[in-house]
mmCIF file of C-alpha atoms and ligand atoms in Angstrom:
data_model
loop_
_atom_site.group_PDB
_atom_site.id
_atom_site.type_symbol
_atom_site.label_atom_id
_atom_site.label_comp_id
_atom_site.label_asym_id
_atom_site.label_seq_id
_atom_site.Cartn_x
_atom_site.Cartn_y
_atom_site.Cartn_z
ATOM 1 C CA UNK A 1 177.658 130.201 72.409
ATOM 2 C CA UNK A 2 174.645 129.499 74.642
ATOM 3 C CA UNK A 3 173.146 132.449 76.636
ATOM 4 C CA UNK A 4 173.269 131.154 79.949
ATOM 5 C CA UNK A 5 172.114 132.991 83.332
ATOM 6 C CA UNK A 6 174.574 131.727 85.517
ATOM 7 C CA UNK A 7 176.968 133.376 83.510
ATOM 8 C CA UNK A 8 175.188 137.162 83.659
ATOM 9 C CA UNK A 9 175.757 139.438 86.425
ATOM 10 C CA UNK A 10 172.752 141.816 86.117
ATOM 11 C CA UNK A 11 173.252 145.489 86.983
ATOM 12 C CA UNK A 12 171.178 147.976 85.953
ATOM 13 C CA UNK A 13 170.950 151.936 85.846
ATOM 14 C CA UNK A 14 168.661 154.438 86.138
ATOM 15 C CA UNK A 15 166.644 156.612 83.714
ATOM 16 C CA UNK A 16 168.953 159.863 85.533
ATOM 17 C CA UNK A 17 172.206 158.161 84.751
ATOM 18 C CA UNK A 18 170.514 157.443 81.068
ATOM 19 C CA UNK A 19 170.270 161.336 80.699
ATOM 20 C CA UNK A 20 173.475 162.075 82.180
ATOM 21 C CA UNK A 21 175.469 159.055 79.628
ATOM 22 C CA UNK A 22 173.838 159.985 76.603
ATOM 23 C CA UNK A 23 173.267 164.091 77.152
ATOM 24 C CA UNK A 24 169.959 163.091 76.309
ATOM 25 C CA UNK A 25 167.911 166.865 75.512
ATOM 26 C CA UNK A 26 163.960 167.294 76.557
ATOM 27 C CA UNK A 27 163.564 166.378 72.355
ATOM 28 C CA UNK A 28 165.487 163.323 72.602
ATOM 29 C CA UNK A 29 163.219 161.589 75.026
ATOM 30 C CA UNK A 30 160.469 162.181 73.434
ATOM 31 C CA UNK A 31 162.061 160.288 70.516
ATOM 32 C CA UNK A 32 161.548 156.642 69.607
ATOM 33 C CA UNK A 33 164.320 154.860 71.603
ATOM 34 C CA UNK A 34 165.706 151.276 71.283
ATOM 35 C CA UNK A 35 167.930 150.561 74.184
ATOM 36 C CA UNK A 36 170.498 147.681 72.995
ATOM 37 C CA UNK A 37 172.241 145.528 75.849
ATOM 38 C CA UNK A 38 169.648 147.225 77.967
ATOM 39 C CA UNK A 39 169.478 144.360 80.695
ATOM 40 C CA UNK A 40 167.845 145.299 84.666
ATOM 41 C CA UNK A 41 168.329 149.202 84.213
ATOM 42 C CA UNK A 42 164.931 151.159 84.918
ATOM 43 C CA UNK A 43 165.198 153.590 81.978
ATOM 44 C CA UNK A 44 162.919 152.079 79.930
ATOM 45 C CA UNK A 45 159.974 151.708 83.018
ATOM 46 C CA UNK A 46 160.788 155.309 83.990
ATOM 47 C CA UNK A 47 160.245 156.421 80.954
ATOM 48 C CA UNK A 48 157.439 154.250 80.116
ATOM 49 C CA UNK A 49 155.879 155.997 83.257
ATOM 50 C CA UNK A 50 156.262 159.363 81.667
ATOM 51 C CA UNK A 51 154.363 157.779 78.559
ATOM 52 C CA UNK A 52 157.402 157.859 76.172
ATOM 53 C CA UNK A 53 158.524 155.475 74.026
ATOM 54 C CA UNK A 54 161.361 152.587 75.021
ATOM 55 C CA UNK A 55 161.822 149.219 72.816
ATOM 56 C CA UNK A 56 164.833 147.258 75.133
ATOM 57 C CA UNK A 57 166.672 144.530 73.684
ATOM 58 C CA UNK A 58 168.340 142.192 75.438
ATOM 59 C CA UNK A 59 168.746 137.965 75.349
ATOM 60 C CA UNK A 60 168.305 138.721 79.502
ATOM 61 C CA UNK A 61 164.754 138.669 78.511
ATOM 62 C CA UNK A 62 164.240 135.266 77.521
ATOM 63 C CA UNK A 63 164.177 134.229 81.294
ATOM 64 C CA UNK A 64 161.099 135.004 83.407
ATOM 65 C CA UNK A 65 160.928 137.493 86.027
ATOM 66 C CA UNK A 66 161.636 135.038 88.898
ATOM 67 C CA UNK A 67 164.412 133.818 87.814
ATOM 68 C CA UNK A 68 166.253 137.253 86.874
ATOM 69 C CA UNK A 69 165.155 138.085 90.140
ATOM 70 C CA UNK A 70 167.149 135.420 91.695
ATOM 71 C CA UNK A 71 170.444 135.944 89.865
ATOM 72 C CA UNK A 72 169.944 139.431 90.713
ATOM 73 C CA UNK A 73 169.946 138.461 94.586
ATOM 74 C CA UNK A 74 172.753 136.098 93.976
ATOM 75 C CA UNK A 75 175.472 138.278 92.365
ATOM 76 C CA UNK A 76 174.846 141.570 94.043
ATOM 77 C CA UNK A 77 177.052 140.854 97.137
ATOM 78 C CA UNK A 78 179.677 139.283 95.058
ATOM 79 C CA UNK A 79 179.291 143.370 92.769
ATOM 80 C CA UNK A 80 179.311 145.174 95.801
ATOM 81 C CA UNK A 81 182.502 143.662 97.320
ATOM 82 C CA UNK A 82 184.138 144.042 94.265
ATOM 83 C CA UNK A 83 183.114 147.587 94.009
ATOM 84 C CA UNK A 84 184.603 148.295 97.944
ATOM 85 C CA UNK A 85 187.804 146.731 96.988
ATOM 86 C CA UNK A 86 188.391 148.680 94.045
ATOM 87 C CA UNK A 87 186.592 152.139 95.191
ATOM 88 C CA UNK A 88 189.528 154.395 94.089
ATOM 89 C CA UNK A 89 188.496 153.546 90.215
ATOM 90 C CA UNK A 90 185.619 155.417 90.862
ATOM 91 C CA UNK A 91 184.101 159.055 90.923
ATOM 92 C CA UNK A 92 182.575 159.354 94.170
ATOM 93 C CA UNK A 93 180.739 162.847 93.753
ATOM 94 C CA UNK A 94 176.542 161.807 92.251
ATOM 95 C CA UNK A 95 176.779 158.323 94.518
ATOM 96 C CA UNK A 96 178.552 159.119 97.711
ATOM 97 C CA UNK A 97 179.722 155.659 98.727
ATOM 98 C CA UNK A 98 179.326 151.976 98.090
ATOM 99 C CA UNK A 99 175.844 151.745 100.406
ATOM 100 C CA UNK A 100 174.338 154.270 98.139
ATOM 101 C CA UNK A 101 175.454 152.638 95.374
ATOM 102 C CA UNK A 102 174.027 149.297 96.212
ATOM 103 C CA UNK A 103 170.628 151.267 96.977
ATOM 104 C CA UNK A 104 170.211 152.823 93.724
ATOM 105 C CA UNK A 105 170.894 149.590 91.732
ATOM 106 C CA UNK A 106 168.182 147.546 93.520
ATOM 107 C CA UNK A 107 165.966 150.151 92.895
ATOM 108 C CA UNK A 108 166.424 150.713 89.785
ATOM 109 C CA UNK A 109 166.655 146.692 89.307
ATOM 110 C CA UNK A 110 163.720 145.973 91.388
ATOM 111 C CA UNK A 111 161.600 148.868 89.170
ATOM 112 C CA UNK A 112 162.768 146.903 86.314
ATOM 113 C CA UNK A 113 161.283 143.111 87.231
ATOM 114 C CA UNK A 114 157.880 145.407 88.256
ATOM 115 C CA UNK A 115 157.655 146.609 84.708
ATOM 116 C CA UNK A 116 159.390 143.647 82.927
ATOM 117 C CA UNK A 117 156.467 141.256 84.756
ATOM 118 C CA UNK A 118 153.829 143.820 83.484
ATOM 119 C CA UNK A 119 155.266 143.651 79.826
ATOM 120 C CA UNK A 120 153.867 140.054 80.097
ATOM 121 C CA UNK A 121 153.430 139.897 75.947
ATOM 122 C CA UNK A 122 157.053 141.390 76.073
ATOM 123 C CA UNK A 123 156.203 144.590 73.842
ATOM 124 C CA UNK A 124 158.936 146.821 75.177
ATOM 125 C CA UNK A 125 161.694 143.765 76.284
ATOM 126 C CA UNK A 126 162.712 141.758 73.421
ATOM 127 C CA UNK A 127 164.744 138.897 73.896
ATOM 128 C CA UNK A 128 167.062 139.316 71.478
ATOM 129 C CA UNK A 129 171.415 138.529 70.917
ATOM 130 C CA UNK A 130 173.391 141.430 68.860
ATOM 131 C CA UNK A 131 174.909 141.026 66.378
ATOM 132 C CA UNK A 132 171.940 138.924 64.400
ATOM 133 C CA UNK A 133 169.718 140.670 62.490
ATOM 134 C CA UNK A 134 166.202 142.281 64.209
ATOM 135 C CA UNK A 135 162.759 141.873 63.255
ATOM 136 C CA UNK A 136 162.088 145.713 63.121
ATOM 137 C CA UNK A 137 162.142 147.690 59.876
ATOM 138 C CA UNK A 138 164.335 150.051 58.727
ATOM 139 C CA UNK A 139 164.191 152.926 60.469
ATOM 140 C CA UNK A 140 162.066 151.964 62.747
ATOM 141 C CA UNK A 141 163.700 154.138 65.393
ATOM 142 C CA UNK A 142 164.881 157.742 65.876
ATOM 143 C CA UNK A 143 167.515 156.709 68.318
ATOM 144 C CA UNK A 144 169.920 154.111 69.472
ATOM 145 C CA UNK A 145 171.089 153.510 73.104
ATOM 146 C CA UNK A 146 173.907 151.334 74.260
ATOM 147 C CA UNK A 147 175.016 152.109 77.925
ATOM 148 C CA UNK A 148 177.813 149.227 79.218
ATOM 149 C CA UNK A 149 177.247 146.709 76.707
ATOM 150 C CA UNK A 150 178.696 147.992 72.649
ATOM 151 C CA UNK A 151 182.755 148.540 73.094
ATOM 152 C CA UNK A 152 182.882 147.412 76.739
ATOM 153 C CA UNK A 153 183.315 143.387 76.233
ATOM 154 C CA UNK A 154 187.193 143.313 74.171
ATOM 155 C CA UNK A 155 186.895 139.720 73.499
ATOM 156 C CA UNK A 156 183.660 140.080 71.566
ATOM 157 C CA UNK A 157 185.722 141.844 69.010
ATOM 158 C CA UNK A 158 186.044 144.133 65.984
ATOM 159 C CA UNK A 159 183.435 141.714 63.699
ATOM 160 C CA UNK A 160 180.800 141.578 66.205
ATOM 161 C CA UNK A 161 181.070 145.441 66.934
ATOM 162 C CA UNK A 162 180.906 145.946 63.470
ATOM 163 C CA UNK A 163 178.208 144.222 62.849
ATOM 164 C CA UNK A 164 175.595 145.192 65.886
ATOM 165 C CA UNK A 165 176.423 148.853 64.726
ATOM 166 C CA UNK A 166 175.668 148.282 61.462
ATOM 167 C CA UNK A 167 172.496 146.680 62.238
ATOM 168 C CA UNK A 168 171.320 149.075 64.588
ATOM 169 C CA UNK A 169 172.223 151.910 62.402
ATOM 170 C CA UNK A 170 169.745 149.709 59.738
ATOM 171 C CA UNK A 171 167.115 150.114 62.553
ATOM 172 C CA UNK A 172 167.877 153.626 63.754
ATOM 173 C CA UNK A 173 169.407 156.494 62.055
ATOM 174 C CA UNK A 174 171.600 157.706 65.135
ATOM 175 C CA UNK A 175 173.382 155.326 67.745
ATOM 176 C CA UNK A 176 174.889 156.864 71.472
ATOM 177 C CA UNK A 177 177.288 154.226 72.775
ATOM 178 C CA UNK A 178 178.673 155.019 76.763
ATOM 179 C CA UNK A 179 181.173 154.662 77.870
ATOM 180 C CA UNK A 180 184.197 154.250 75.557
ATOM 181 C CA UNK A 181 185.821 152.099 77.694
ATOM 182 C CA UNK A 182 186.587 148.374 78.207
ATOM 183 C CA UNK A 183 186.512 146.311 81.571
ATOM 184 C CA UNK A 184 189.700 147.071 82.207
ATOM 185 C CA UNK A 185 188.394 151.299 81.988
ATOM 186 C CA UNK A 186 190.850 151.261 79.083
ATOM 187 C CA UNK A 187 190.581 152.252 75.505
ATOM 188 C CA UNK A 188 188.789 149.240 73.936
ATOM 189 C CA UNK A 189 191.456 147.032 71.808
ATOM 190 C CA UNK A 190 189.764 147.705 68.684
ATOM 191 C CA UNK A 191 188.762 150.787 68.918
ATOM 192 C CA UNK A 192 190.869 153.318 66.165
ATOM 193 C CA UNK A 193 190.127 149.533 63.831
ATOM 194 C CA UNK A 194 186.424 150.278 64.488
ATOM 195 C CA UNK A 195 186.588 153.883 63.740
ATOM 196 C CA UNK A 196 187.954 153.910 60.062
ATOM 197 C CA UNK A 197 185.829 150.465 59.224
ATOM 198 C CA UNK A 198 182.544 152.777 59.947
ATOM 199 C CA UNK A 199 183.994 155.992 59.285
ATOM 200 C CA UNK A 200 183.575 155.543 55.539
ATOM 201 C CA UNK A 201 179.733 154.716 55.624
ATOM 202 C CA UNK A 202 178.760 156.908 59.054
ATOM 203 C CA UNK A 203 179.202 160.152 60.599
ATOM 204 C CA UNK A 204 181.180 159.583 63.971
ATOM 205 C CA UNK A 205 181.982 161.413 66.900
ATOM 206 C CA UNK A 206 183.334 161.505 70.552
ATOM 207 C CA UNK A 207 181.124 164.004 73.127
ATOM 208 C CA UNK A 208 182.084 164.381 76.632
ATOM 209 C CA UNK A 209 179.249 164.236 79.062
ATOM 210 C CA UNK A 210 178.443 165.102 82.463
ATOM 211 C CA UNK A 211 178.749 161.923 83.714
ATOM 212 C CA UNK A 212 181.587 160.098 85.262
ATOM 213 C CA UNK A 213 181.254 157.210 87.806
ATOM 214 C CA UNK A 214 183.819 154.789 86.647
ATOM 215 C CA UNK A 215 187.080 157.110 86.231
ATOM 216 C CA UNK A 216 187.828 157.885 82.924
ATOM 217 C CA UNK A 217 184.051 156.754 81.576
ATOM 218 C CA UNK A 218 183.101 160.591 80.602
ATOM 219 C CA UNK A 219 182.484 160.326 76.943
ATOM 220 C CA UNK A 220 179.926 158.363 74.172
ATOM 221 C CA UNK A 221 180.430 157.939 71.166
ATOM 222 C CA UNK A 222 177.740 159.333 68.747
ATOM 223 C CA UNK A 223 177.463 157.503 65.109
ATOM 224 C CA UNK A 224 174.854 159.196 62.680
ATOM 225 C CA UNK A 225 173.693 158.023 59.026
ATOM 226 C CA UNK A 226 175.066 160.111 56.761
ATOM 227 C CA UNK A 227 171.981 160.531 54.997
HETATM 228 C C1 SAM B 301 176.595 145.579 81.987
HETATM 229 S S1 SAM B 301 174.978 145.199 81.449
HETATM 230 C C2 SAM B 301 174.332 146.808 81.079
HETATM 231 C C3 SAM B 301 172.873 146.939 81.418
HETATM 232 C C4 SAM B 301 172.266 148.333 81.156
HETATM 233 N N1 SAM B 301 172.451 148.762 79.803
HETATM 234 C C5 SAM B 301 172.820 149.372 82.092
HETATM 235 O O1 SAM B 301 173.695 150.143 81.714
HETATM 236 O O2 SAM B 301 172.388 149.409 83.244
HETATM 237 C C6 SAM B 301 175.280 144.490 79.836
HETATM 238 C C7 SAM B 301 174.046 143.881 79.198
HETATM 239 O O3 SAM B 301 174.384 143.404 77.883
HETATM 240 C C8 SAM B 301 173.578 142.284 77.628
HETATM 241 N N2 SAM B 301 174.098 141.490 76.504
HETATM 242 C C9 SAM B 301 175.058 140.545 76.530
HETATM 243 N N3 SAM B 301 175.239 140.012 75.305
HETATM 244 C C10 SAM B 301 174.358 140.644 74.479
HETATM 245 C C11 SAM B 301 174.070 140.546 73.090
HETATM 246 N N4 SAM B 301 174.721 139.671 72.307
HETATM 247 N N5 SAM B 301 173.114 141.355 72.566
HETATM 248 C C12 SAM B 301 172.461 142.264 73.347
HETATM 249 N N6 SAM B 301 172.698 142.388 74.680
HETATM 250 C C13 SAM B 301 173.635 141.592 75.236
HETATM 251 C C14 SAM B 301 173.608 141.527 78.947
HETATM 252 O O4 SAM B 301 172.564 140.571 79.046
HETATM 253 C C15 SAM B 301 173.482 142.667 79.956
HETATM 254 O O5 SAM B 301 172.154 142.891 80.334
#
């Protein structure tokens, strides 16, 4: 199926809720990091401001700045109303209300289209759909990223899960996927199906973090090569 902008509601986070998600350590940022499903969130120009090393990949990227820019402005509204009306599904402690929310995600979304413009050759955003296979070598990473995009969408399903983690773990030798939740904040259908299919050929485990916006969403999932 066609990636089509009118269908993506762009929402992006911030290299601080990156750390908090993935329990990332003072070592792990200064690791080679490919960000998968990393759409409008700022943690790859935040970090690329601290001169460490983000690769994003995302089929977001295939439009130019303008026009990202403009679904951004269209769908917020619709986000942030749907946010109000369902507040008591979230953690209210980090962001205090809805304003604040609404705040940090155009900043972090607006820092995003600065650096994203500035990546004109499109060196650290690749345009690029999961599950098909990369251009970048094995290994080519020390660690994978996936925050709201791997385990979130149900109706992508076991196969395509499958296969993105098994080409990431090609590209990277360690994969973080938060949260473990669908869009319904439940368990993801698949999810125990998922575990044995990689459990045989990766190391897998379930971390709680210090993060928790949308109730429930307080754990990644951590898969590692076994060799
Ligand atoms: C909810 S957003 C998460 C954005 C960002 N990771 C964050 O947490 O702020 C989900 C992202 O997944 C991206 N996406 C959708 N289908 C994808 C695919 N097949 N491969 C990679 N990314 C995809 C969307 O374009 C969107 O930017």
């Amino acid at each position: 199926m066609a990636f089509e902008l009118n269908n993506v509601v762009p929402w992006g986070r911030t290299f601080t809720e990156y750390q908090q998600m993935f329990n990332l350590s003072a070592n792990d940022v200064t690791k080679k990091i490919v960000s998968i499903g990393d759409g409008p969130a700022s943690f790859n120009a935040e970090m690329h401001a601290m001169g460490k090393q983000v690769t994003s990949i995302d089929p977001l990227y295939q439009f130019s700045t303008d026009d990202i820019r403009k679904r951004i402005d269209e769908t917020c509204v619709e986000v942030i109303g749907q946010v109000r009306a369902n507040a008591d599904k979230f953690v209210w402690n980090n962001i205090k209300d809805v304003e604040e929310l609404q705040e940090i995600r155009m900043t972090a979304m607006n820092h995003f289209l600065r650096d994203f413009d500035q990546d004109c050759f499109r060196q650290r955003y690749i345009k690029h759909a999961m599950p098909a296979k990369t251009s970048f070598a094995d290994n080519a990473f020390e660690l994978g990223l996936s925050s709201h995009f791997l385990l979130l969408y149900d109706n992508l399903g076991l196969k395509f899960h499958t296969e993105a983690i098994r080409e990431i773990m090609r590209i990277c030798p360690e994969l973080r996927i938060f949260p473990i939740l669908n869009l319904n904040a439940g368990a993801p259908v698949f999810f125990d199906e998922l575990l044995e299919v990689l459990g045989s050929d990766f190391n897998i485990d379930i971390q709680k973090v210090d993060y928790e916006f949308q109730k429930g969403g307080n754990q990644m999932l951590v898969i590692k090569s076994k060799t």
